Amino acid sequence: MGMTNDEQQFEGLIEGVLANGYAICDNFLEPNEVRNLLDIFSERYDAGKFKEAGIGKQSEVHKASLIRGDEILWLETDSINSAERVLLDKNLAFVKYLNKTCYLGIVDTEIHFAKYDIGKFYRRHRDTFQAQKGRILSVIYYLNTNWIPANGGNLIIYTQENNVEKMITIAPLAGRLVCFESEKLDHEVTEAFAERFSVTGWFLNK
Ligand code: OGA
Ligand code: MN
């Protein structure tokens, strides 16, 4: 019995995470899915729904801007359109596959849109830096069509190889999914020289 295309993508991602702590899957989202997501993304952005991202307590957003400059909007399942539904369904299919094949015990997810304006970045960090216990896997869906290297805005993942730190540079290309172990890997977003669009999620075990 053959695997479906989705299952093959899930398998590739799992292999990568097990071997390296991170994995990349190109064309995880189809071009029309990216387009539809960008449409609703800009609609919500233009309606003023996004907020500057924090790094902890609400009162410290101004300090946060030295560390991260993205604006975010959490996806709430009670007010989503069909494009967002498609994304959440794919996201949940991945969760189900992980639970079935890897016994990860993922019980919940959280997910938000993120926009980096020109000049914005997210300094080196780990996704479990504070009261964010329970985050086991970080997943990021990129929505940037026609992205070129001069646009910067790369995700850099720091890994260890024989006790030597290694930087993995990943461009935020439309349709690409990146996932990595939230507790284990430092990473950063380098300064963006063009508007940068993505959806970031976490899989939680409590
Ligand atoms: C984050 C993050 C990376 C990216 O939102 O925590 O590290 O490439 N995002 O957008
Ligand atoms: Mn992060």
GROMACS .gro file of C-alpha atoms and ligand atoms in nm:
model
  217
    1MET     CA    1   0.000   0.000   0.000
    2GLY     CA    2   0.154   0.332  -0.107
    3MET     CA    3   0.179   0.643   0.098
    4THR     CA    4  -0.013   0.953  -0.003
    5ASN     CA    5   0.180   1.264  -0.099
    6ASP     CA    6   0.100   1.422   0.239
    7GLU     CA    7   0.223   1.113   0.422
    8GLN     CA    8   0.548   1.118   0.225
    9GLN     CA    9   0.600   1.481   0.324
   10PHE     CA   10   0.525   1.400   0.690
   11GLU     CA   11   0.769   1.107   0.680
   12GLY     CA   12   1.044   1.326   0.533
   13LEU     CA   13   0.989   1.586   0.802
   14ILE     CA   14   0.998   1.329   1.081
   15GLU     CA   15   1.319   1.174   0.946
   16GLY     CA   16   1.483   1.517   0.941
   17VAL     CA   17   1.374   1.603   1.294
   18LEU     CA   18   1.493   1.268   1.429
   19ALA     CA   19   1.830   1.297   1.254
   20ASN     CA   20   1.904   1.670   1.291
   21GLY     CA   21   1.644   1.826   1.519
   22TYR     CA   22   1.497   2.020   1.227
   23ALA     CA   23   1.349   1.954   0.885
   24ILE     CA   24   1.247   2.144   0.572
   25CYS     CA   25   0.970   2.053   0.328
   26ASP     CA   26   0.928   2.255   0.009
   27ASN     CA   27   0.590   2.281  -0.164
   28PHE     CA   28   0.412   2.176   0.152
   29LEU     CA   29   0.156   2.443   0.063
   30GLU     CA   30   0.044   2.470  -0.299
   31PRO     CA   31   0.071   2.804  -0.482
   32ASN     CA   32  -0.305   2.864  -0.469
   33GLU     CA   33  -0.310   2.785  -0.096
   34VAL     CA   34  -0.033   3.040  -0.043
   35ARG     CA   35  -0.222   3.297  -0.250
   36ASN     CA   36  -0.546   3.248  -0.058
   37LEU     CA   37  -0.364   3.272   0.274
   38LEU     CA   38  -0.189   3.592   0.168
   39ASP     CA   39  -0.527   3.740   0.073
   40ILE     CA   40  -0.680   3.683   0.415
   41PHE     CA   41  -0.349   3.776   0.581
   42SER     CA   42  -0.350   4.123   0.419
   43GLU     CA   43  -0.722   4.166   0.479
   44ARG     CA   44  -0.673   4.109   0.851
   45TYR     CA   45  -0.356   4.317   0.858
   46ASP     CA   46  -0.524   4.611   0.682
   47ALA     CA   47  -0.814   4.584   0.928
   48GLY     CA   48  -0.566   4.653   1.209
   49LYS     CA   49  -0.594   4.311   1.370
   50PHE     CA   50  -0.220   4.250   1.417
   51LYS     CA   51  -0.030   4.340   1.735
   52GLU     CA   52   0.340   4.390   1.801
   53ALA     CA   53   0.472   4.060   1.930
   54GLY     CA   54   0.592   4.043   2.289
   55ILE     CA   55   0.848   3.832   2.467
   56GLY     CA   56   0.666   3.782   2.792
   57LYS     CA   57   0.455   4.021   2.993
   58GLN     CA   58   0.232   4.262   2.800
   59SER     CA   59   0.390   4.566   2.966
   60GLU     CA   60   0.727   4.490   2.816
   61VAL     CA   61   0.649   4.515   2.446
   62HIS     CA   62   0.879   4.818   2.409
   63LYS     CA   63   1.175   4.617   2.536
   64ALA     CA   64   1.071   4.332   2.314
   65SER     CA   65   1.122   4.542   2.002
   66LEU     CA   66   1.498   4.521   2.054
   67ILE     CA   67   1.467   4.145   2.031
   68ARG     CA   68   1.185   4.097   1.784
   69GLY     CA   69   1.003   4.329   1.548
   70ASP     CA   70   0.730   4.114   1.401
   71GLU     CA   71   0.359   4.180   1.425
   72ILE     CA   72   0.134   3.882   1.489
   73LEU     CA   73  -0.225   3.765   1.485
   74TRP     CA   74  -0.327   3.444   1.661
   75LEU     CA   75  -0.563   3.225   1.457
   76GLU     CA   76  -0.879   3.161   1.654
   77THR     CA   77  -1.073   2.864   1.529
   78ASP     CA   78  -1.409   3.037   1.573
   79SER     CA   79  -1.334   3.312   1.319
   80ILE     CA   80  -1.140   3.166   1.028
   81ASN     CA   81  -1.205   3.160   0.656
   82SER     CA   82  -1.164   2.871   0.413
   83ALA     CA   83  -0.795   2.943   0.338
   84GLU     CA   84  -0.714   2.936   0.708
   85ARG     CA   85  -0.924   2.621   0.745
   86VAL     CA   86  -0.714   2.448   0.479
   87LEU     CA   87  -0.395   2.542   0.665
   88LEU     CA   88  -0.527   2.434   1.004
   89ASP     CA   89  -0.645   2.105   0.854
   90LYS     CA   90  -0.298   2.034   0.711
   91ASN     CA   91  -0.142   2.135   1.039
   92LEU     CA   92  -0.370   1.898   1.230
   93ALA     CA   93  -0.310   1.617   0.982
   94PHE     CA   94   0.062   1.651   1.061
   95VAL     CA   95  -0.015   1.641   1.436
   96LYS     CA   96  -0.226   1.327   1.392
   97TYR     CA   97   0.049   1.161   1.191
   98LEU     CA   98   0.310   1.249   1.453
   99ASN     CA   99   0.094   1.114   1.733
  100LYS     CA  100   0.025   0.794   1.541
  101THR     CA  101   0.382   0.723   1.431
  102CYS     CA  102   0.598   0.887   1.701
  103TYR     CA  103   0.377   0.875   2.011
  104LEU     CA  104   0.454   1.238   2.085
  105GLY     CA  105   0.137   1.292   2.284
  106ILE     CA  106   0.058   1.626   2.124
  107VAL     CA  107  -0.262   1.749   2.287
  108ASP     CA  108  -0.289   2.102   2.157
  109THR     CA  109  -0.159   2.351   1.901
  110GLU     CA  110  -0.120   2.728   1.883
  111ILE     CA  111  -0.065   2.920   1.563
  112HIS     CA  112  -0.027   3.280   1.450
  113PHE     CA  113   0.034   3.489   1.141
  114ALA     CA  114   0.356   3.689   1.153
  115LYS     CA  115   0.459   3.989   0.947
  116TYR     CA  116   0.809   4.140   0.947
  117ASP     CA  117   0.821   4.488   0.803
  118ILE     CA  118   1.135   4.610   0.629
  119GLY     CA  119   1.414   4.644   0.888
  120LYS     CA  120   1.262   4.394   1.133
  121PHE     CA  121   1.423   4.082   1.275
  122TYR     CA  122   1.400   3.833   1.562
  123ARG     CA  123   1.727   3.792   1.750
  124ARG     CA  124   1.863   3.452   1.848
  125HIS     CA  125   1.625   3.279   2.087
  126ARG     CA  126   1.466   2.953   2.184
  127ASP     CA  127   1.089   2.905   2.163
  128THR     CA  128   1.065   2.786   2.521
  129PHE     CA  129   1.236   3.089   2.676
  130GLN     CA  130   0.973   3.149   2.943
  131ALA     CA  131   0.646   3.010   3.067
  132GLN     CA  132   0.605   2.828   2.740
  133LYS     CA  133   0.642   2.478   2.866
  134GLY     CA  134   0.471   2.219   2.660
  135ARG     CA  135   0.601   2.343   2.325
  136ILE     CA  136   0.765   2.041   2.169
  137LEU     CA  137   0.771   2.121   1.799
  138SER     CA  138   0.786   2.460   1.625
  139VAL     CA  139   0.643   2.471   1.273
  140ILE     CA  140   0.669   2.763   1.033
  141TYR     CA  141   0.487   2.802   0.701
  142TYR     CA  142   0.632   3.061   0.465
  143LEU     CA  143   0.424   3.268   0.226
  144ASN     CA  144   0.680   3.477   0.037
  145THR     CA  145   0.648   3.449  -0.340
  146ASN     CA  146   0.936   3.574  -0.556
  147TRP     CA  147   1.166   3.595  -0.253
  148ILE     CA  148   1.529   3.670  -0.347
  149PRO     CA  149   1.846   3.642  -0.133
  150ALA     CA  150   1.881   4.024  -0.124
  151ASN     CA  151   1.558   4.032   0.079
  152GLY     CA  152   1.742   3.883   0.379
  153GLY     CA  153   1.486   3.762   0.633
  154ASN     CA  154   1.644   3.417   0.660
  155LEU     CA  155   1.571   3.176   0.938
  156ILE     CA  156   1.902   3.065   1.091
  157ILE     CA  157   1.899   2.749   1.298
  158TYR     CA  158   2.197   2.677   1.523
  159THR     CA  159   2.292   2.313   1.555
  160GLN     CA  160   2.585   2.128   1.707
  161GLU     CA  161   2.806   1.896   1.506
  162ASN     CA  162   3.088   1.731   1.704
  163ASN     CA  163   3.061   2.011   1.960
  164VAL     CA  164   3.103   2.271   1.690
  165GLU     CA  165   2.820   2.515   1.629
  166LYS     CA  166   2.682   2.514   1.280
  167MET     CA  167   2.446   2.770   1.123
  168ILE     CA  168   2.174   2.647   0.890
  169THR     CA  169   2.038   2.927   0.671
  170ILE     CA  170   1.683   2.884   0.544
  171ALA     CA  171   1.509   3.128   0.309
  172PRO     CA  172   1.138   3.193   0.380
  173LEU     CA  173   1.018   3.069   0.042
  174ALA     CA  174   0.648   3.040  -0.038
  175GLY     CA  175   0.508   2.693   0.029
  176ARG     CA  176   0.803   2.589   0.245
  177LEU     CA  177   0.747   2.432   0.587
  178VAL     CA  178   1.021   2.421   0.848
  179CYS     CA  179   0.988   2.243   1.178
  180PHE     CA  180   1.228   2.191   1.467
  181GLU     CA  181   1.241   2.083   1.827
  182SER     CA  182   1.132   2.385   2.030
  183GLU     CA  183   1.332   2.304   2.342
  184LYS     CA  184   1.658   2.215   2.171
  185LEU     CA  185   1.743   2.462   1.899
  186ASP     CA  186   1.836   2.829   1.910
  187HIS     CA  187   1.736   3.019   1.599
  188GLU     CA  188   1.688   3.371   1.469
  189VAL     CA  189   1.534   3.569   1.185
  190THR     CA  190   1.783   3.800   1.015
  191GLU     CA  191   1.681   4.152   0.916
  192ALA     CA  192   1.422   4.156   0.640
  193PHE     CA  193   1.475   4.394   0.349
  194ALA     CA  194   1.128   4.324   0.210
  195GLU     CA  195   0.796   4.257   0.385
  196ARG     CA  196   0.806   3.898   0.512
  197PHE     CA  197   0.496   3.684   0.569
  198SER     CA  198   0.468   3.357   0.758
  199VAL     CA  199   0.253   3.146   0.985
  200THR     CA  200   0.415   3.008   1.299
  201GLY     CA  201   0.274   2.727   1.509
  202TRP     CA  202   0.366   2.508   1.801
  203PHE     CA  203   0.265   2.157   1.894
  204LEU     CA  204   0.206   2.120   2.266
  205ASN     CA  205   0.218   1.817   2.493
  206LYS     CA  206   0.046   1.990   2.784
  207OGA     C1  207   0.926   3.255   1.599
  207OGA     C2  208   1.035   3.232   1.500
  207OGA     C3  209   1.107   3.205   1.272
  207OGA     C4  210   1.069   3.243   1.131
  207OGA     O1  211   0.821   3.307   1.559
  207OGA     O2  212   0.945   3.220   1.717
  207OGA     O3  213   1.142   3.199   1.543
  207OGA     O4  214   1.141   3.202   1.038
  207OGA     N1  215   1.010   3.244   1.368
  207OGA     O5  216   0.970   3.314   1.112
  208MN      MN  217   1.125   3.118   1.741
   0.00000   0.00000   0.00000
